Coordinates of C-alpha atoms and ligand atoms in Angstrom, one line a residue:
M1 CA 105.1 -31.5 -8.4
K2 CA 102.3 -32.1 -10.8
I3 CA 103.2 -33.0 -14.4
K4 CA 101.2 -30.0 -15.6
T5 CA 103.3 -27.6 -13.5
R6 CA 106.5 -29.4 -14.5
L7 CA 105.6 -29.3 -18.2
S8 CA 104.8 -25.6 -18.1
L9 CA 108.0 -24.9 -16.1
Y10 CA 110.1 -26.8 -18.7
F11 CA 108.3 -25.0 -21.5
T12 CA 108.9 -21.6 -19.9
L13 CA 112.6 -22.4 -19.1
I14 CA 113.3 -23.5 -22.7
S15 CA 111.4 -20.8 -24.4
S16 CA 112.5 -18.0 -22.1
G17 CA 116.1 -19.3 -22.5
A18 CA 115.7 -19.0 -26.3
L19 CA 114.1 -15.5 -25.8
L20 CA 117.0 -14.4 -23.6
L21 CA 119.5 -15.5 -26.2
V22 CA 117.6 -13.6 -28.9
L23 CA 117.4 -10.5 -26.7
V24 CA 121.1 -10.7 -25.8
A25 CA 122.0 -11.1 -29.5
V26 CA 119.9 -8.0 -30.3
Y27 CA 121.4 -6.1 -27.5
I28 CA 125.0 -6.9 -28.7
A29 CA 124.1 -6.2 -32.3
V30 CA 122.6 -2.8 -31.4
F31 CA 125.5 -2.0 -29.1
S32 CA 128.1 -2.8 -31.8
F33 CA 126.0 -0.8 -34.3
F34 CA 126.1 2.3 -32.0
N35 CA 129.9 1.8 -31.6
A36 CA 130.5 1.5 -35.3
D37 CA 128.2 4.4 -36.0
F38 CA 130.2 6.6 -33.7
Y39 CA 133.5 5.6 -35.3
N40 CA 131.9 6.4 -38.7
R41 CA 131.0 9.8 -37.5
L42 CA 134.5 10.4 -36.3
Q43 CA 135.7 9.3 -39.8
E44 CA 133.4 11.8 -41.4
R45 CA 134.9 14.4 -39.1
T46 CA 138.4 13.5 -40.3
K47 CA 137.3 13.7 -43.9
L48 CA 135.8 17.1 -43.3
A49 CA 139.0 18.3 -41.5
S50 CA 141.0 17.1 -44.5
Q51 CA 138.9 19.2 -46.9
F52 CA 139.4 22.2 -44.7
Y53 CA 143.1 21.6 -44.5
L54 CA 143.4 21.5 -48.3
K55 CA 141.4 24.7 -48.6
A56 CA 143.5 26.4 -45.9
D57 CA 145.6 28.2 -48.4
E58 CA 142.6 30.0 -49.8
L59 CA 140.9 30.8 -46.6
A60 CA 142.0 32.5 -43.5
T61 CA 142.6 30.0 -40.6
D62 CA 140.3 32.0 -38.3
S63 CA 137.4 32.0 -40.7
L64 CA 137.9 28.4 -41.3
M65 CA 137.6 27.6 -37.7
Q66 CA 134.6 29.8 -37.4
V67 CA 132.8 28.0 -40.2
Q68 CA 133.6 24.7 -38.7
Q69 CA 132.4 25.7 -35.2
K70 CA 129.3 27.4 -36.5
Y71 CA 127.9 25.3 -39.2
L72 CA 129.2 21.8 -38.8
E73 CA 127.8 19.5 -36.2
K74 CA 130.4 18.9 -33.6
L75 CA 130.7 15.7 -31.6
P76 CA 130.8 16.0 -27.8
D77 CA 134.1 17.2 -26.5
E78 CA 135.6 16.8 -30.0
V79 CA 139.3 17.2 -30.6
I80 CA 140.7 17.2 -34.2
R81 CA 144.4 17.6 -35.1
I82 CA 146.1 17.5 -38.5
Y83 CA 149.8 16.6 -38.4
D84 CA 152.3 17.2 -41.2
D85 CA 155.4 15.1 -42.0
Y86 CA 157.2 16.8 -39.0
N87 CA 154.4 15.8 -36.6
L88 CA 153.5 19.4 -36.3
S89 CA 149.9 20.4 -35.9
A90 CA 148.4 22.5 -38.7
F91 CA 146.5 25.7 -37.7
N92 CA 147.6 27.4 -34.6
M93 CA 145.6 25.6 -32.0
K94 CA 145.9 25.4 -28.3
N95 CA 147.2 22.0 -27.2
H96 CA 149.3 21.8 -30.3
V97 CA 150.7 18.4 -29.7
Y98 CA 147.6 16.6 -28.5
W99 CA 148.6 13.1 -29.6
T100 CA 152.0 11.5 -29.0
K101 CA 154.5 10.9 -31.7
E102 CA 154.0 7.1 -31.4
I103 CA 150.3 7.3 -32.1
I104 CA 150.9 9.6 -35.1
E105 CA 153.5 7.2 -36.4
Q106 CA 151.2 4.2 -35.9
V107 CA 148.5 6.0 -38.0
R108 CA 151.1 6.6 -40.7
K109 CA 152.1 3.0 -40.7
E110 CA 148.6 1.4 -40.6
G111 CA 146.7 4.0 -42.7
V112 CA 143.7 3.9 -40.4
L113 CA 143.5 3.6 -36.7
E114 CA 140.6 3.2 -34.3
Y115 CA 140.9 2.8 -30.6
E116 CA 139.4 3.8 -27.3
E117 CA 141.1 6.0 -24.7
G118 CA 139.1 6.0 -21.5
T119 CA 135.7 7.5 -22.3
R120 CA 136.9 8.8 -25.6
K121 CA 137.0 7.1 -29.0
V122 CA 139.8 8.0 -31.4
V123 CA 140.0 7.7 -35.2
G124 CA 143.2 8.4 -37.1
K125 CA 143.7 8.5 -40.8
Y126 CA 146.7 9.0 -43.0
Y127 CA 146.2 11.0 -46.2
H128 CA 148.6 10.8 -49.2
D129 CA 147.9 13.7 -51.5
N130 CA 149.7 15.5 -54.3
Q131 CA 149.5 18.5 -52.0
G132 CA 151.4 16.7 -49.3
N133 CA 151.0 13.8 -46.7
Y134 CA 149.3 14.4 -43.4
V135 CA 147.8 12.5 -40.5
I136 CA 144.4 13.5 -39.1
L137 CA 143.3 12.3 -35.7
A138 CA 139.8 12.9 -34.3
S139 CA 138.5 12.0 -30.9
A140 CA 135.3 12.6 -29.0
V141 CA 133.3 11.3 -26.1
D142 CA 130.4 9.0 -27.0
T143 CA 128.1 10.4 -24.3
N144 CA 125.0 8.9 -26.0
L145 CA 126.3 5.3 -25.9
S146 CA 126.0 4.7 -22.2
R147 CA 122.5 6.4 -22.1
R148 CA 121.3 4.4 -25.1
T149 CA 122.7 1.1 -23.8
V150 CA 121.0 1.7 -20.4
V151 CA 117.7 2.3 -22.2
L152 CA 118.2 -0.7 -24.5
A153 CA 119.0 -2.9 -21.4
K154 CA 115.8 -1.7 -19.7
I155 CA 113.7 -2.4 -22.8
T156 CA 115.1 -5.9 -23.2
G157 CA 114.7 -6.6 -19.5
V158 CA 111.1 -5.5 -19.5
L159 CA 110.4 -7.5 -22.7
F160 CA 112.0 -10.5 -21.1
V161 CA 109.9 -10.3 -18.0
I162 CA 106.6 -9.7 -19.9
F163 CA 107.2 -12.5 -22.4
G164 CA 108.6 -14.9 -19.8
T165 CA 105.4 -14.5 -17.7
G166 CA 103.3 -14.8 -20.8
L167 CA 105.1 -18.0 -21.8
F168 CA 104.7 -19.5 -18.4
F169 CA 100.9 -19.0 -18.4
A170 CA 100.6 -20.1 -22.1
G171 CA 102.6 -23.2 -21.1
R172 CA 100.3 -23.9 -18.3
V173 CA 97.2 -23.5 -20.5
F174 CA 98.6 -25.9 -23.1
A175 CA 99.8 -28.4 -20.5
Q176 CA 96.3 -28.3 -18.9
K177 CA 94.7 -28.8 -22.3
A178 CA 97.0 -31.7 -23.3
L179 CA 96.6 -33.5 -19.9
S180 CA 92.9 -32.9 -19.4
P181 CA 92.0 -36.4 -20.7
V182 CA 94.4 -37.8 -18.0
D183 CA 92.4 -36.1 -15.3
K184 CA 89.2 -37.7 -16.6
I185 CA 90.9 -41.1 -16.8
I186 CA 92.2 -40.7 -13.2
S187 CA 88.7 -40.0 -11.9
Q188 CA 87.2 -42.9 -13.8
I189 CA 89.9 -45.3 -12.7
S190 CA 89.4 -44.4 -9.1
N191 CA 85.8 -45.7 -9.3
I192 CA 86.9 -49.1 -10.5
Q193 CA 87.1 -51.8 -7.8
A194 CA 86.9 -55.6 -7.6
S195 CA 83.1 -55.4 -7.3
N196 CA 82.6 -53.4 -10.5
L197 CA 85.3 -54.8 -12.8
H198 CA 82.8 -54.5 -15.7
L199 CA 83.3 -50.7 -15.7
R200 CA 85.6 -49.3 -18.5
V201 CA 87.4 -46.1 -19.0
D202 CA 85.8 -44.0 -21.8
E203 CA 87.7 -44.4 -25.1
V204 CA 89.5 -41.2 -26.3
N205 CA 89.1 -40.3 -30.0
T206 CA 92.8 -39.5 -30.5
K207 CA 95.5 -41.7 -31.8
D208 CA 98.1 -40.7 -29.2
E209 CA 99.7 -42.3 -26.2
I210 CA 96.7 -41.5 -24.0
A211 CA 94.4 -43.5 -26.3
Q212 CA 96.9 -46.4 -26.2
L213 CA 97.0 -46.2 -22.4
V214 CA 93.2 -46.3 -22.2
N215 CA 93.0 -49.2 -24.7
N216 CA 95.6 -51.2 -22.8
F217 CA 94.0 -50.4 -19.4
N218 CA 90.6 -51.5 -20.7
R219 CA 92.1 -54.7 -22.1
L220 CA 93.7 -55.4 -18.8
L221 CA 90.4 -54.8 -17.0
E222 CA 88.6 -57.2 -19.4
H223 CA 91.2 -59.9 -18.7
L224 CA 91.0 -59.3 -15.0
Q225 CA 87.2 -59.4 -15.1
N226 CA 87.2 -62.7 -17.0
A227 CA 89.7 -64.3 -14.7
F228 CA 87.8 -63.1 -11.7
E229 CA 84.5 -64.2 -13.1
L230 CA 85.9 -67.7 -13.9
Q231 CA 87.0 -68.0 -10.2
Q232 CA 83.7 -66.7 -8.9
T233 CA 81.8 -69.0 -11.2
F234 CA 83.7 -72.0 -10.0
V235 CA 83.2 -71.1 -6.3
A236 CA 79.6 -70.1 -6.7
N237 CA 78.6 -73.1 -8.8
A238 CA 80.8 -75.9 -7.5
S239 CA 78.9 -76.6 -4.3
H240 CA 75.5 -76.1 -5.9
E241 CA 76.1 -78.3 -8.9
L242 CA 77.7 -81.0 -6.8
R243 CA 75.2 -80.9 -4.0
T244 CA 72.0 -81.1 -6.2
P245 CA 72.6 -84.6 -7.6
L246 CA 74.1 -85.8 -4.3
T247 CA 71.0 -84.7 -2.4
S248 CA 68.9 -86.4 -5.0
I249 CA 70.9 -89.7 -4.6
M250 CA 70.7 -89.5 -0.8
G251 CA 67.0 -88.9 -1.0
E252 CA 66.3 -91.8 -3.3
V253 CA 68.5 -94.1 -1.1
D254 CA 66.7 -93.0 2.1
V255 CA 63.3 -93.6 0.6
A256 CA 64.3 -97.0 -0.8
L257 CA 65.7 -98.1 2.6
N258 CA 62.6 -97.0 4.4
K259 CA 60.9 -100.4 3.9
K260 CA 61.4 -103.6 2.0
R261 CA 60.7 -103.1 -1.8
N262 CA 60.3 -105.3 -4.7
M263 CA 63.0 -105.9 -7.4
A264 CA 61.4 -103.5 -9.9
E265 CA 61.4 -100.7 -7.3
Y266 CA 65.1 -101.3 -6.5
E267 CA 65.9 -101.3 -10.2
R268 CA 64.2 -98.0 -10.6
V269 CA 66.0 -96.5 -7.7
L270 CA 69.4 -97.8 -9.0
H271 CA 68.6 -96.4 -12.4
S272 CA 67.8 -93.0 -10.9
I273 CA 71.0 -93.1 -8.8
A274 CA 73.0 -94.1 -11.9
N275 CA 71.5 -91.1 -13.7
D276 CA 72.4 -88.7 -10.9
G277 CA 75.8 -90.3 -10.7
G278 CA 76.3 -89.7 -14.4
R279 CA 75.3 -86.1 -14.0
L280 CA 77.6 -85.7 -11.0
Q281 CA 80.4 -87.2 -13.0
E282 CA 79.8 -84.7 -15.9
T283 CA 79.6 -81.8 -13.5
I284 CA 82.8 -82.8 -11.8
T285 CA 84.5 -83.1 -15.2
S286 CA 83.3 -79.7 -16.3
L287 CA 84.2 -78.1 -13.0
M288 CA 87.7 -79.6 -13.3
E289 CA 87.9 -78.2 -16.8
L290 CA 86.7 -74.9 -15.6
A291 CA 89.3 -75.0 -12.8
Q292 CA 92.0 -75.9 -15.3
V293 CA 91.0 -73.0 -17.6
D294 CA 90.8 -70.7 -14.7
L295 CA 94.3 -71.7 -13.7
N296 CA 95.7 -71.3 -17.2
Y297 CA 93.8 -68.1 -17.7
T298 CA 95.9 -66.0 -15.4
R299 CA 99.1 -67.6 -16.4
A300 CA 98.6 -68.3 -20.0
A301 CA 101.7 -67.2 -21.8
L302 CA 100.7 -66.5 -25.4
T303 CA 102.8 -68.2 -28.0
P304 CA 102.3 -68.4 -31.8
V305 CA 99.8 -71.1 -32.7
R306 CA 99.3 -72.4 -36.2
V307 CA 95.5 -72.6 -36.4
D308 CA 95.5 -74.8 -39.5
E309 CA 97.6 -77.4 -37.7
L310 CA 95.3 -77.3 -34.7
I311 CA 92.3 -77.9 -37.0
W312 CA 94.0 -81.1 -38.4
E313 CA 94.6 -82.2 -34.8
L314 CA 90.9 -81.8 -34.1
D315 CA 90.1 -83.6 -37.3
E316 CA 92.2 -86.6 -36.2
Y317 CA 90.5 -86.6 -32.7
W318 CA 86.9 -86.6 -34.2
T319 CA 87.8 -89.1 -36.9
N320 CA 88.9 -91.5 -34.1
K321 CA 85.9 -90.7 -32.0
K322 CA 83.1 -90.6 -34.6
G323 CA 84.6 -92.3 -37.7
P324 CA 86.0 -90.8 -40.8
G325 CA 84.1 -88.1 -42.8
L326 CA 81.8 -87.0 -40.0
L327 CA 83.7 -83.8 -39.4
K328 CA 84.1 -82.2 -42.8
I329 CA 87.0 -79.8 -43.0
Q330 CA 86.7 -77.1 -45.7
L331 CA 89.7 -74.9 -46.3
A332 CA 89.2 -71.7 -48.4
N333 CA 92.3 -70.7 -50.5
L334 CA 94.7 -70.5 -47.5
P335 CA 97.5 -68.0 -47.9
E336 CA 101.1 -69.3 -48.3
D337 CA 102.4 -67.0 -45.7
E338 CA 102.5 -69.0 -42.4
E339 CA 102.2 -65.7 -40.4
L340 CA 98.7 -65.3 -41.7
L341 CA 97.7 -68.8 -40.3
T342 CA 99.2 -68.0 -36.9
I343 CA 97.7 -66.2 -33.8
P344 CA 99.2 -65.5 -30.4
A345 CA 97.4 -68.0 -28.1
H346 CA 97.7 -70.9 -25.7
K347 CA 97.5 -74.1 -27.8
S348 CA 95.7 -76.4 -25.4
M349 CA 93.2 -73.7 -24.3
L350 CA 92.4 -72.9 -28.0
Y351 CA 91.9 -76.6 -28.6
I352 CA 89.4 -76.9 -25.7
A353 CA 87.5 -73.9 -27.0
L354 CA 87.1 -75.2 -30.6
N355 CA 86.5 -78.7 -29.4
N356 CA 83.6 -77.6 -27.2
I357 CA 81.9 -76.1 -30.3
I358 CA 82.4 -79.2 -32.4
D359 CA 81.3 -81.4 -29.5
N360 CA 78.0 -79.4 -29.2
A361 CA 77.5 -79.5 -33.0
F362 CA 77.6 -83.3 -32.9
K363 CA 75.6 -83.5 -29.6
Y364 CA 72.7 -81.3 -30.8
S365 CA 72.4 -82.6 -34.3
G366 CA 72.0 -86.3 -33.6
S367 CA 75.6 -87.0 -34.8
N368 CA 74.9 -85.8 -38.3
P369 CA 78.0 -84.6 -40.2
V370 CA 79.4 -81.3 -39.0
V371 CA 81.2 -78.9 -41.4
L372 CA 84.3 -76.9 -40.2
N373 CA 85.1 -74.1 -42.5
F374 CA 88.5 -72.4 -42.1
K375 CA 89.4 -69.1 -43.7
A376 CA 92.4 -66.9 -43.4
D377 CA 93.6 -63.8 -45.1
A378 CA 95.7 -60.7 -44.4
T379 CA 93.1 -59.3 -42.0
S380 CA 91.6 -62.2 -40.1
I381 CA 91.3 -65.9 -39.4
A382 CA 87.8 -67.4 -39.1
I383 CA 86.7 -70.9 -38.0
A384 CA 83.0 -71.7 -38.6
V385 CA 81.4 -74.9 -37.3
T386 CA 78.0 -75.7 -38.9
D387 CA 75.6 -78.4 -37.9
K388 CA 72.2 -79.4 -39.2
G389 CA 70.7 -79.9 -35.8
Q390 CA 67.9 -78.5 -33.7
G391 CA 69.2 -74.9 -33.7
I392 CA 68.8 -72.3 -31.0
S393 CA 66.0 -69.8 -30.6
K394 CA 66.9 -66.0 -30.6
A395 CA 66.0 -65.7 -26.9
D396 CA 68.4 -68.6 -26.0
I397 CA 71.3 -67.4 -28.1
E398 CA 71.8 -64.5 -25.7
K399 CA 72.0 -66.9 -22.7
I400 CA 74.1 -69.9 -24.0
Y401 CA 77.4 -68.3 -22.9
Q402 CA 76.2 -68.0 -19.3
P403 CA 77.7 -70.6 -17.0
F404 CA 75.5 -73.7 -16.4
F405 CA 72.8 -72.5 -18.8
R406 CA 71.2 -75.3 -20.8
V407 CA 68.4 -75.0 -23.3
N408 CA 67.4 -78.6 -23.0
T409 CA 67.0 -79.6 -19.4
D410 CA 65.3 -82.9 -20.4
K411 CA 68.6 -84.7 -20.0
S412 CA 68.2 -86.3 -23.4
V413 CA 71.6 -84.9 -24.3
S414 CA 74.3 -85.0 -21.7
G415 CA 76.0 -81.8 -20.7
S416 CA 76.5 -79.3 -17.9
G417 CA 76.1 -75.9 -19.5
I418 CA 79.7 -74.9 -19.0
G419 CA 81.2 -75.6 -22.4
L420 CA 80.3 -72.5 -24.3
Y421 CA 81.0 -70.3 -21.2
I422 CA 84.5 -71.6 -21.1
T423 CA 84.8 -71.3 -24.9
S424 CA 83.7 -67.7 -24.9
K425 CA 86.2 -66.8 -22.1
I426 CA 89.1 -68.5 -23.9
V427 CA 88.3 -66.8 -27.3
E428 CA 88.1 -63.4 -25.5
L429 CA 91.5 -64.1 -23.8
F430 CA 93.0 -64.4 -27.3
K431 CA 91.3 -61.3 -28.5
G432 CA 88.9 -63.2 -30.7
R433 CA 85.1 -62.9 -31.2
I434 CA 82.5 -65.7 -31.2
Y435 CA 79.1 -65.4 -32.6
V436 CA 76.3 -67.8 -33.6
A437 CA 73.8 -67.8 -36.5
S438 CA 71.0 -70.2 -35.9
Q439 CA 67.7 -71.2 -37.3
P440 CA 65.6 -73.4 -35.0
G441 CA 65.0 -76.7 -36.6
E442 CA 67.6 -76.1 -39.3
G443 CA 70.9 -75.9 -37.6
S444 CA 73.5 -73.5 -36.2
T445 CA 76.8 -72.0 -37.3
F446 CA 79.3 -71.0 -34.6
T447 CA 82.0 -68.7 -35.9
V448 CA 85.2 -67.7 -34.1
T449 CA 87.3 -64.9 -35.6
F450 CA 90.6 -63.5 -34.8
L451 CA 91.6 -60.2 -36.3
K452 CA 95.2 -59.8 -37.3
Ligands
ADP1 P1 76.2 -78.1 -22.6 O1 76.4 -78.5 -24.0 O2 77.1 -78.9 -21.7 O3 74.8 -78.1 -22.2 P2 77.2 -75.6 -23.5 O4 77.7 -74.4 -22.7 O5 78.2 -76.2 -24.4 O6 76.7 -76.6 -22.4 O7 76.0 -75.1 -24.3 C1 74.9 -74.4 -23.7 C2 73.7 -74.7 -24.3 O8 73.6 -74.1 -25.7 C3 73.4 -76.1 -24.6 O9 72.8 -76.7 -23.5 C4 72.5 -76.1 -25.8 O10 71.2 -76.0 -25.4 C5 72.9 -74.9 -26.5 N1 73.7 -75.3 -27.7 C6 75.1 -75.2 -27.8 N2 75.5 -75.6 -29.0 C7 74.4 -75.9 -29.7 C8 74.2 -76.4 -31.1 N3 75.2 -76.6 -31.9 N4 72.9 -76.5 -31.4 C9 71.9 -76.3 -30.6 N5 72.1 -75.9 -29.4 C10 73.3 -75.7 -28.9

């Protein structure tokens, strides 16, 4: 059963259950009101009878009865009797002794008595008076009650059916409305496959569970896309990047071996082979790094990493490598709270990412000093690496994160074009952002930020 139908069914069941309770309560209230009202009317009749009884001395019994019959509203099948202390009925009526002695005694004892006798309702009242004590009993058939209760039951039944149906359809409309974004999401998700992992589900402008679902799903897609891309990059580039220098080496060797050559010629060939060998070594190193990152990417369990500590580790590494003072660390009023210096990440992967940026800064600035600026506050952590090197043109900035892209192909600076690609993927994995501000000829600043 679809969630929509299930929701509207639950809604209908709950609300019509509540409606039924209300209707039953109203029914019971009205029913008891009718009952009480009939007893009240019987009481009124006993009062009236008592007044007649007291005036009986002044009026003739017959005329009294006539007045009562003619002018006063009588209840259906009404019987009224007035009993004196000897349980004898006043006025000469047929069925003199209508109620038993026991009943009359009970009225005398309790003062007031109300009970039902088959279809009849009976009210008894005991009057103490200076003119004497007497018991009045009145009974009548409540013919209206059954008719009224049937009408009431019909009305409540019809109301229940009408409102119940209305509630079901209203529930359906609301369920449809509430779940309409889900329909959209389902149709968008069904279009996503391994070949188009770049597609995303449209964000929803609400702050509810559906928006959370979309966000989490999109984040999962981003992660999958990156992991998939890393694998594809490795497979697609490994053979090409390895084969090119190898082919070049084989070509040079073949040409050199073609005939006898002089020393200078052999030296040139050996230099060229050494060059290609160096390139091959670099490519293999970066491919290994790529494979390692790729491996970690899918399994990286995120643990809290103190970024300031990582920066001191980098400082130590570069001090050993380049000498003291070349990597200048600048810390801007760091917060005392350790939490604000910590991000969920994979320590060695984050180390690789930041190290690549620093490595480039030294490589492309002729080993001039490089400044690392570290800032952290309640909202974010930012690491900026600034060099005074050759800078990058606007057009190239867009391409430097592509795998194996290099601005300088003149081989003056060693590299394989994979470093920034790996860095950007790692930063993305830890939900950070990387951007570069650069002025050709003046230098570049690579900034990595992690929002808290
Ligand atoms: P690699 O350094 O191995 O060539 P990267 O992916 O690290 O590969 O960098 C890609 C390209 O971006 C480099 O070839 C270089 O041209 C450019 N680049 C990266 N960092 C800098 C920098 N700090 N200054 C100037 N150019 C840079």
